Amino acid sequence: MKSALSNRHAVACKALVLFSIAAIHTIPAAAQADPDQTLPQVTVSASRFESDAAPIGATVITAGQIREAGINNVNEAIRKIGGVFGRQNYSGTSDYSLDLRGFGTNSEQNIAIFVDGIRISENELQPAMLSSIPVESVERIEIVRGGSSVLYGDGATGGTIQIITKRGATQGTHGSVVAAVGNRGQEELRASLNKGWDGFSFDANLGSLRTDNYRDNNELRQDNFSGGLQWASADTRVGFRVEAAREDFGLPGSLTYDEYRDDPRQTNTPYDKGTLDSDRYTLYGEKKLGQLQLAADLSYREKTSTSSYTYGTAPASRSRMESTVTQFSPRLRYTSAFSGVTNEFVAGMDFQNADRKTKSDYSNADGSQESIALYLRDEVRFSKARIAFGVRHERFDQDFSDPLSFSFSEYDRSFSLNAWDLQGSYDLTSIINLFAKVGRSYRVANIDEYTFSPNNEPLTPQRSNDAELGASFGNKDHKLTARVFRHDLRDEIFYDPTIPNVNGFGGLGANVNLDPTRRQGLEIEASTRITSDVTMSAVLQHVSAKFRSGPNDGKEMVLVPKNIATFRMNWLPGNGQSADVGLQWVDSQRYGSDFTNTCSARIPSFVTLDARYAKRIGAWELAVSGTNLTDRDYFTQAFGCRSSIYPDPGRTVRFTARMDF
């Protein structure tokens, strides 16, 4: 099977090259191109094509909101403005683990994250590197909660997050330079440059961050670059992008509850370190032929991560992982209109090949996964209604081997999965919209999970039956959206720290299939313009996450806060000043090992406060901002009962200067 899939990948790549060459040959002389007649700016959304209609029930974060809130990175924008819950990761970088709808420890593996249609969700147990995306390049962010496997495949049960960048051709030269300093050794410098001429556009973005972070042995050194070149005319678009990220960081490890209470900044692992190098290359093309639109993306990413752990007086244990991911996504859209009814038909394929090789003192686990998917979706739009139905079929091939394993050492297996969804919306009045979704989504074990399971046995794919009902009220100045949802899961793939690990030793846990589980709850999003200068927004989420059969039937899932509330207020008087204040309350949670709900304690609830004030003087903007301004001690990651705690940061203050040109 693997060779057959590889051959198909080769054919697919050749097809894209031919498509791109054909598109390039349609480019007229650059001097004759009319930039005012170029394609609309890239807006990958509801159907994986540009569209004026946002996905049904989506939350949209605009570039203006990001700028007004003084957001420093994309992950922060999703958490603070979108109200998405985030957990501090183990390395202390700004890439928090994002959680839509209460998926706890494995929340990142239940969200599919894309940049301009290119999947950046890791095929490992790591959060997506959103910090490598220049925040100045973001046009908007679309958050779609709920099952989305038809268009986006594996790991979209919790929802999808689309980051859409400013890739359109803009005449002239524009850019910005941002410098920031703060407590605990914070030093950050960002620069962006955009130039457009005769249908061409070029952009380059640089970023560098140095910080000691909150805890001992948690220093971070991060450098990013992204850039691209694009040509666009009335019916054609072709372009190339490259992204690179480098990180060096300390690994402070976990604490017991007593250690955390004594000093949350301390570490028991003063010599543990890690590095990450990532490079991504993307070629994309798009062509309009009347009512038919063709598009394709080809992306290649290579990443190397290293770690060094010290145990007492023993020599340091070192690990090096090298991974590559190739993606190819050709697709087409045909639109037609008759008597006020618009029909949009989309068909596409997704090819992906992920491979990782490990070299360490304790494991040489090598794994690969190849997949081929076909999806079809049709949407009908009436004057007041939208109805869409889609199906997806995806075939996977997984390979694993580990000559250092003490148990099951290798396997090669193939399987197929199906997804479907039916969704619709109806404008009851000019200010009331009703929407509903039902469907099935899925996820498969990633490379980390199927190389670190009990005795290395393959994990069963996770399946979820999804349902959602909601309504929106109001307009752009005053809007309220409420939705109820349910996800019934079978064979949920989850990290269990209580069982023996891959080599039979206790204490490290393993990735397993759980007994049937359920997520259900209520989400409310509200925004209002109080005065011409002041706006306020709120995101509220209530989630009930429980086992629905098995020995733990009715027990609560771990690391899932029942309630989360996020509030923001923005002041923009139009005289060069601006201010933004945010408040988030997170309810208590079960510790990460408490599947039986027998631990006498819970992770405490907490409230955090952040704020920013800025003053614009000509081309300059000066700002002061702070997070966790009350300096609250709290934590969101803990894998034992009152143990294995990873503290979140204390008060952070930054001074920023920005110049636009």
Coordinates of C-alpha atoms in Angstrom, one line a residue, residues 269-657:
T269 CA 15.6 20.2 36.0
P270 CA 18.1 23.1 35.7
Y271 CA 20.0 21.5 32.8
D272 CA 17.2 20.2 30.5
K273 CA 17.2 22.0 27.1
G274 CA 15.5 21.8 23.8
T275 CA 15.7 23.2 20.2
L276 CA 13.4 23.4 17.2
D277 CA 14.2 24.2 13.6
S278 CA 11.4 24.4 11.1
D279 CA 11.3 25.3 7.4
R280 CA 8.2 25.3 5.1
Y281 CA 7.9 26.0 1.4
T282 CA 4.6 26.5 -0.4
L283 CA 3.7 26.8 -4.0
Y284 CA 0.1 27.8 -4.9
G285 CA -1.9 28.5 -8.0
E286 CA -5.5 29.5 -8.9
K287 CA -7.3 29.9 -12.2
K288 CA -10.8 31.1 -13.2
L289 CA -12.4 29.7 -16.3
G290 CA -15.8 31.3 -16.3
Q291 CA -17.9 29.6 -13.7
L292 CA -15.2 27.1 -13.0
Q293 CA -12.4 27.8 -10.6
L294 CA -9.3 25.6 -10.2
A295 CA -6.8 25.8 -7.3
A296 CA -4.0 23.8 -5.9
D297 CA -1.4 24.1 -3.1
L298 CA 1.8 22.2 -2.7
S299 CA 3.6 22.5 0.6
Y300 CA 6.8 20.8 2.1
R301 CA 7.9 21.2 5.7
E302 CA 11.0 19.8 7.4
K303 CA 11.6 20.1 11.1
T304 CA 14.3 19.0 13.5
S305 CA 13.8 19.0 17.3
T306 CA 16.3 18.1 19.9
S307 CA 16.1 17.6 23.7
S308 CA 18.5 16.9 26.5
Y309 CA 17.3 15.5 29.9
T310 CA 19.5 15.0 33.0
Y311 CA 18.5 12.4 35.7
G312 CA 20.5 12.9 38.9
T313 CA 24.2 12.1 38.3
A314 CA 23.6 10.0 35.2
P315 CA 24.9 11.3 31.8
A316 CA 22.4 13.5 29.9
S317 CA 19.8 11.6 27.8
R318 CA 19.7 13.2 24.3
S319 CA 17.1 12.8 21.6
R320 CA 16.9 14.1 18.0
M321 CA 13.8 13.9 15.9
E322 CA 13.7 14.7 12.2
S323 CA 10.4 15.0 10.5
T324 CA 9.0 16.0 7.1
V325 CA 5.5 16.7 5.9
T326 CA 4.4 17.0 2.2
Q327 CA 0.9 18.2 1.3
F328 CA -0.8 18.5 -2.0
S329 CA -4.4 19.8 -2.3
P330 CA -5.9 20.2 -5.8
R331 CA -9.5 21.3 -5.9
L332 CA -12.2 22.8 -8.1
R333 CA -15.3 24.9 -7.6
Y334 CA -18.3 25.4 -10.0
T335 CA -20.8 28.1 -9.3
S336 CA -24.1 28.6 -11.1
A337 CA -27.1 30.9 -10.5
F338 CA -30.7 30.6 -11.6
S339 CA -33.8 32.6 -10.5
G340 CA -32.2 34.0 -7.4
V341 CA -30.7 30.6 -6.3
T342 CA -26.9 30.2 -6.2
N343 CA -25.3 26.7 -6.2
E344 CA -21.7 26.1 -5.3
F345 CA -20.2 22.7 -5.9
V346 CA -16.7 21.9 -4.6
A347 CA -14.6 18.8 -5.2
G348 CA -11.0 18.2 -4.1
M349 CA -8.3 15.8 -3.0
D350 CA -5.8 16.0 -0.1
F351 CA -2.6 14.1 -0.3
Q352 CA -0.3 14.0 2.7
N353 CA 2.9 12.2 3.6
A354 CA 4.4 12.6 7.1
D355 CA 7.6 10.9 8.2
R356 CA 9.7 11.1 11.3
K357 CA 12.9 9.5 12.4
T358 CA 14.1 9.4 16.0
K359 CA 17.6 8.9 17.3
S360 CA 17.9 8.8 21.1
D361 CA 19.4 6.8 24.0
Y362 CA 16.0 5.2 24.8
S363 CA 14.2 4.9 21.5
N364 CA 14.8 4.7 17.7
A365 CA 11.1 4.9 17.0
D366 CA 10.5 5.7 13.3
G367 CA 7.0 6.3 12.0
S368 CA 5.3 7.5 8.8
Q369 CA 1.8 8.2 7.7
E370 CA 0.4 8.6 4.2
S371 CA -3.1 9.5 3.3
I372 CA -5.3 10.2 0.3
A373 CA -8.7 11.9 0.6
L374 CA -11.5 12.8 -1.7
Y375 CA -14.2 15.2 -0.7
L376 CA -17.4 16.6 -2.3
R377 CA -19.5 19.5 -1.0
D378 CA -22.5 21.2 -2.5
E379 CA -24.0 24.4 -1.1
V380 CA -27.3 26.1 -2.2
R381 CA -27.9 29.7 -1.3
F382 CA -31.4 31.3 -1.4
S383 CA -32.3 34.8 -0.6
K384 CA -32.6 34.0 3.1
A385 CA -31.2 30.4 3.5
R386 CA -28.0 28.4 3.0
I387 CA -28.0 24.6 2.9
A388 CA -24.8 22.6 2.5
F389 CA -24.0 18.8 2.4
G390 CA -20.6 17.2 2.1
V391 CA -18.9 13.8 2.2
R392 CA -15.3 12.7 2.6
H393 CA -13.4 9.4 2.1
E394 CA -9.8 9.1 3.3
R395 CA -7.4 6.2 3.2
F396 CA -4.4 6.0 5.6
D397 CA -1.3 3.9 5.7
Q398 CA 0.7 3.9 9.0
D399 CA 4.2 2.4 9.5
F400 CA 6.1 2.0 12.7
S401 CA 9.3 0.4 13.9
D402 CA 11.6 0.7 17.0
P403 CA 14.5 -1.7 17.3
L404 CA 15.1 -0.5 20.9
S405 CA 11.6 -1.3 22.1
F406 CA 11.3 -4.1 24.7
S407 CA 8.0 -5.2 23.3
F408 CA 6.0 -5.0 20.0
S409 CA 8.6 -3.4 17.6
E410 CA 6.9 -2.8 14.3
Y411 CA 3.7 -2.7 12.2
D412 CA 2.3 -1.6 8.9
R413 CA -1.4 -1.1 8.5
S414 CA -3.9 0.5 6.2
F415 CA -7.5 1.6 6.9
S416 CA -10.2 4.0 5.6
L417 CA -12.4 6.5 7.3
N418 CA -15.5 8.5 6.2
A419 CA -17.0 11.8 7.2
W420 CA -20.2 13.7 6.3
D421 CA -22.0 16.8 7.4
L422 CA -25.3 18.6 6.7
Q423 CA -25.6 22.2 7.7
G424 CA -27.8 25.2 7.0
S425 CA -28.8 28.7 8.1
Y426 CA -31.9 30.8 7.7
D427 CA -32.4 34.6 8.1
L428 CA -35.6 34.7 10.1
T429 CA -35.5 38.5 10.0
S430 CA -33.0 41.1 9.0
I431 CA -31.3 40.7 12.4
I432 CA -32.0 37.1 13.4
N433 CA -30.2 34.1 11.8
L434 CA -30.8 30.5 12.8
F435 CA -28.2 27.8 12.0
A436 CA -27.7 24.0 12.6
K437 CA -25.1 21.3 11.8
V438 CA -25.0 17.5 12.1
G439 CA -22.3 15.2 10.9
R440 CA -19.5 12.8 11.6
S441 CA -15.8 13.6 12.2
Y442 CA -12.7 11.6 12.9
R443 CA -9.1 11.6 14.0
V444 CA -6.3 9.2 13.7
A445 CA -3.3 8.7 16.1
N446 CA -0.4 10.9 15.2
I447 CA 3.2 9.8 15.1
D448 CA 3.8 10.5 18.8
E449 CA 0.7 8.6 19.8
Y450 CA 1.1 5.5 17.8
T451 CA 4.8 5.3 18.7
F452 CA 4.0 5.7 22.4
S453 CA 1.1 3.4 23.1
P454 CA 0.8 0.4 25.5
N455 CA 3.3 -2.1 24.1
N456 CA 3.4 -0.1 20.9
E457 CA 0.0 -1.6 19.8
P458 CA -1.8 0.4 17.1
L459 CA -4.5 2.7 18.3
T460 CA -8.1 2.6 16.8
P461 CA -9.2 5.7 14.9
Q462 CA -11.4 8.1 16.9
R463 CA -14.9 8.8 15.6
S464 CA -17.4 11.4 16.7
N465 CA -21.1 12.1 15.9
D466 CA -21.5 15.9 16.0
A467 CA -24.6 18.1 16.4
E468 CA -25.0 21.8 16.9
L469 CA -28.0 24.3 16.9
G470 CA -27.6 28.1 17.2
A471 CA -28.8 31.6 16.5
S472 CA -27.4 35.0 15.9
F473 CA -29.2 38.3 16.8
G474 CA -28.3 41.9 15.9
N475 CA -26.0 43.7 13.6
K476 CA -22.3 44.8 13.5
D477 CA -22.8 47.2 16.4
H478 CA -24.8 44.9 18.7
K479 CA -24.6 41.1 18.2
L480 CA -25.3 38.0 20.2
T481 CA -24.6 34.4 19.0
A482 CA -25.6 31.4 21.1
R483 CA -25.2 27.7 20.2
V484 CA -25.7 24.3 21.9
F485 CA -23.6 21.4 20.8
R486 CA -22.9 17.7 21.4
H487 CA -20.1 15.3 20.4
D488 CA -20.5 11.6 21.1
L489 CA -17.1 10.0 20.7
R490 CA -16.0 6.4 20.3
D491 CA -12.3 5.3 20.8
E492 CA -11.3 8.8 21.8
I493 CA -7.4 9.0 21.6
F494 CA -6.1 10.4 24.9
Y495 CA -3.0 10.5 27.1
D496 CA -3.4 8.5 30.2
P497 CA -0.5 9.2 32.7
T498 CA -1.6 6.3 35.1
I499 CA -0.7 3.3 32.9
P500 CA 2.6 1.8 32.0
N501 CA 4.5 3.4 29.1
V502 CA 5.6 1.9 25.8
N503 CA 8.5 -0.1 27.3
G504 CA 6.5 -1.5 30.3
F505 CA 7.8 1.0 32.9
G506 CA 5.3 2.8 35.1
G507 CA 5.1 6.5 35.7
L508 CA 5.3 8.0 32.2
G509 CA 1.9 6.9 30.9
A510 CA 0.8 6.2 27.4
N511 CA -1.6 7.1 24.7
V512 CA -4.8 5.0 24.7
N513 CA -8.3 4.6 23.3
L514 CA -10.9 5.6 25.9
D515 CA -14.3 4.1 26.6
P516 CA -17.1 6.2 24.9
T517 CA -17.1 9.8 25.9
R518 CA -19.3 12.9 25.4
R519 CA -18.8 16.6 25.1
Q520 CA -21.9 18.8 25.3
G521 CA -22.6 22.4 26.2
L522 CA -23.4 26.0 25.5
E523 CA -21.4 28.8 23.8
I524 CA -22.4 32.5 23.8
E525 CA -20.6 35.3 22.0
A526 CA -21.7 38.9 22.4
S527 CA -20.4 42.3 21.2
T528 CA -21.8 45.8 21.6
R529 CA -20.9 49.3 20.9
I530 CA -21.6 51.2 24.1
T531 CA -20.6 54.6 22.6
S532 CA -19.0 55.8 19.4
D533 CA -15.6 55.3 21.3
V534 CA -16.2 52.2 23.4
T535 CA -17.0 48.6 22.4
M536 CA -17.3 45.6 24.6
S537 CA -17.3 41.8 23.9
A538 CA -17.7 38.6 25.8
V539 CA -17.3 34.9 25.1
L540 CA -18.9 32.4 27.5
Q541 CA -18.5 28.6 27.3
H542 CA -20.1 25.8 29.4
V543 CA -18.9 22.2 28.7
S544 CA -19.9 18.9 30.3
A545 CA -17.3 16.3 29.4
K546 CA -18.0 12.8 30.7
F547 CA -17.6 9.1 30.1
R548 CA -20.8 7.6 28.8
S549 CA -20.0 3.9 29.4
G550 CA -17.4 1.6 30.8
P551 CA -16.0 1.5 34.4
N552 CA -15.9 5.3 34.6
D553 CA -19.5 5.8 33.2
G554 CA -20.7 9.3 34.2
K555 CA -17.3 10.4 35.5
E556 CA -15.9 13.8 34.5
M557 CA -13.1 14.0 31.9
V558 CA -9.8 15.4 33.1
L559 CA -8.3 18.9 32.4
V560 CA -11.7 20.3 31.2
P561 CA -13.0 23.5 32.9
K562 CA -16.8 23.4 33.0
N563 CA -17.0 27.2 32.5
I564 CA -14.9 29.8 30.8
A565 CA -15.7 33.5 30.5
T566 CA -13.7 36.1 28.5
F567 CA -14.6 39.8 28.6
R568 CA -12.9 42.7 26.6
M569 CA -13.5 46.4 26.5
N570 CA -11.9 48.6 23.8
W571 CA -11.6 52.4 23.8
L572 CA -10.8 54.1 20.5
P573 CA -11.6 57.8 20.6
G574 CA -10.0 58.7 17.3
N575 CA -7.5 61.2 18.7
G576 CA -4.5 58.9 18.4
Q577 CA -5.1 57.2 21.8
S578 CA -6.4 53.7 22.4
A579 CA -6.9 51.4 25.3
D580 CA -7.9 47.7 25.7
V581 CA -8.7 45.8 28.8
G582 CA -9.4 42.0 29.1
L583 CA -10.6 39.7 31.8
Q584 CA -10.8 35.9 31.7
W585 CA -12.2 33.5 34.3
V586 CA -11.5 29.8 34.1
D587 CA -13.4 27.3 36.3
S588 CA -11.8 24.5 38.3
Q589 CA -10.7 21.3 36.5
R590 CA -9.9 17.6 37.3
Y591 CA -6.2 16.8 37.5
G592 CA -4.9 15.0 34.5
S593 CA -4.8 11.6 36.1
D594 CA -8.1 11.7 37.8
F595 CA -10.2 9.6 35.5
T596 CA -12.0 7.9 38.4
N597 CA -12.8 11.4 40.0
T598 CA -11.3 10.2 43.3
C599 CA -8.6 12.9 43.8
S600 CA -9.7 15.0 46.8
A601 CA -8.5 18.2 45.1
R602 CA -9.1 20.0 41.8
I603 CA -7.0 22.4 39.8
P604 CA -8.2 25.8 41.2
S605 CA -10.2 28.3 39.2
F606 CA -8.5 31.6 38.4
V607 CA -9.0 35.1 37.0
T608 CA -6.5 36.9 34.9
L609 CA -6.4 40.6 33.8
D610 CA -4.6 42.2 30.9
A611 CA -4.6 45.7 29.6
R612 CA -2.9 48.0 27.0
Y613 CA -2.7 51.8 26.4
A614 CA -1.2 53.3 23.2
K615 CA -0.6 56.7 21.8
R616 CA 0.0 57.5 18.2
I617 CA 2.3 60.4 17.2
G618 CA 2.6 60.7 13.5
A619 CA 4.0 57.4 12.1
W620 CA 4.9 56.2 15.6
E621 CA 2.8 54.4 18.1
L622 CA 4.0 54.0 21.7
A623 CA 2.3 51.5 24.0
V624 CA 2.5 49.9 27.4
S625 CA 0.8 46.6 28.0
G626 CA 0.6 43.9 30.7
T627 CA -0.8 40.4 31.2
N628 CA -1.8 38.8 34.5
L629 CA -1.6 42.2 36.0
T630 CA -2.8 41.0 39.4
D631 CA 0.2 38.6 39.5
R632 CA -2.1 35.6 40.2
D633 CA -0.4 32.3 40.8
Y634 CA -2.2 29.6 38.7
F635 CA -1.7 26.6 36.5
T636 CA -3.5 24.9 33.7
Q637 CA -1.4 21.8 33.2
A638 CA -1.1 19.1 35.9
F639 CA -0.9 15.3 35.2
G640 CA -1.0 13.9 38.7
C641 CA -3.3 14.4 41.8
R642 CA -1.6 17.6 43.2
S643 CA 1.5 16.8 41.3
S644 CA 3.2 17.1 37.8
I645 CA 2.2 20.8 37.8
Y646 CA 3.4 23.2 35.1
P647 CA 2.8 26.8 36.5
D648 CA 1.6 29.6 34.2
P649 CA 3.4 32.9 34.1
G650 CA 3.1 35.7 36.6
R651 CA 2.8 39.4 35.8
T652 CA 4.3 40.5 32.5
V653 CA 4.8 44.1 31.4
R654 CA 5.9 45.4 28.0
F655 CA 6.8 48.7 26.5
T656 CA 6.4 48.8 22.7
A657 CA 7.4 51.3 20.0

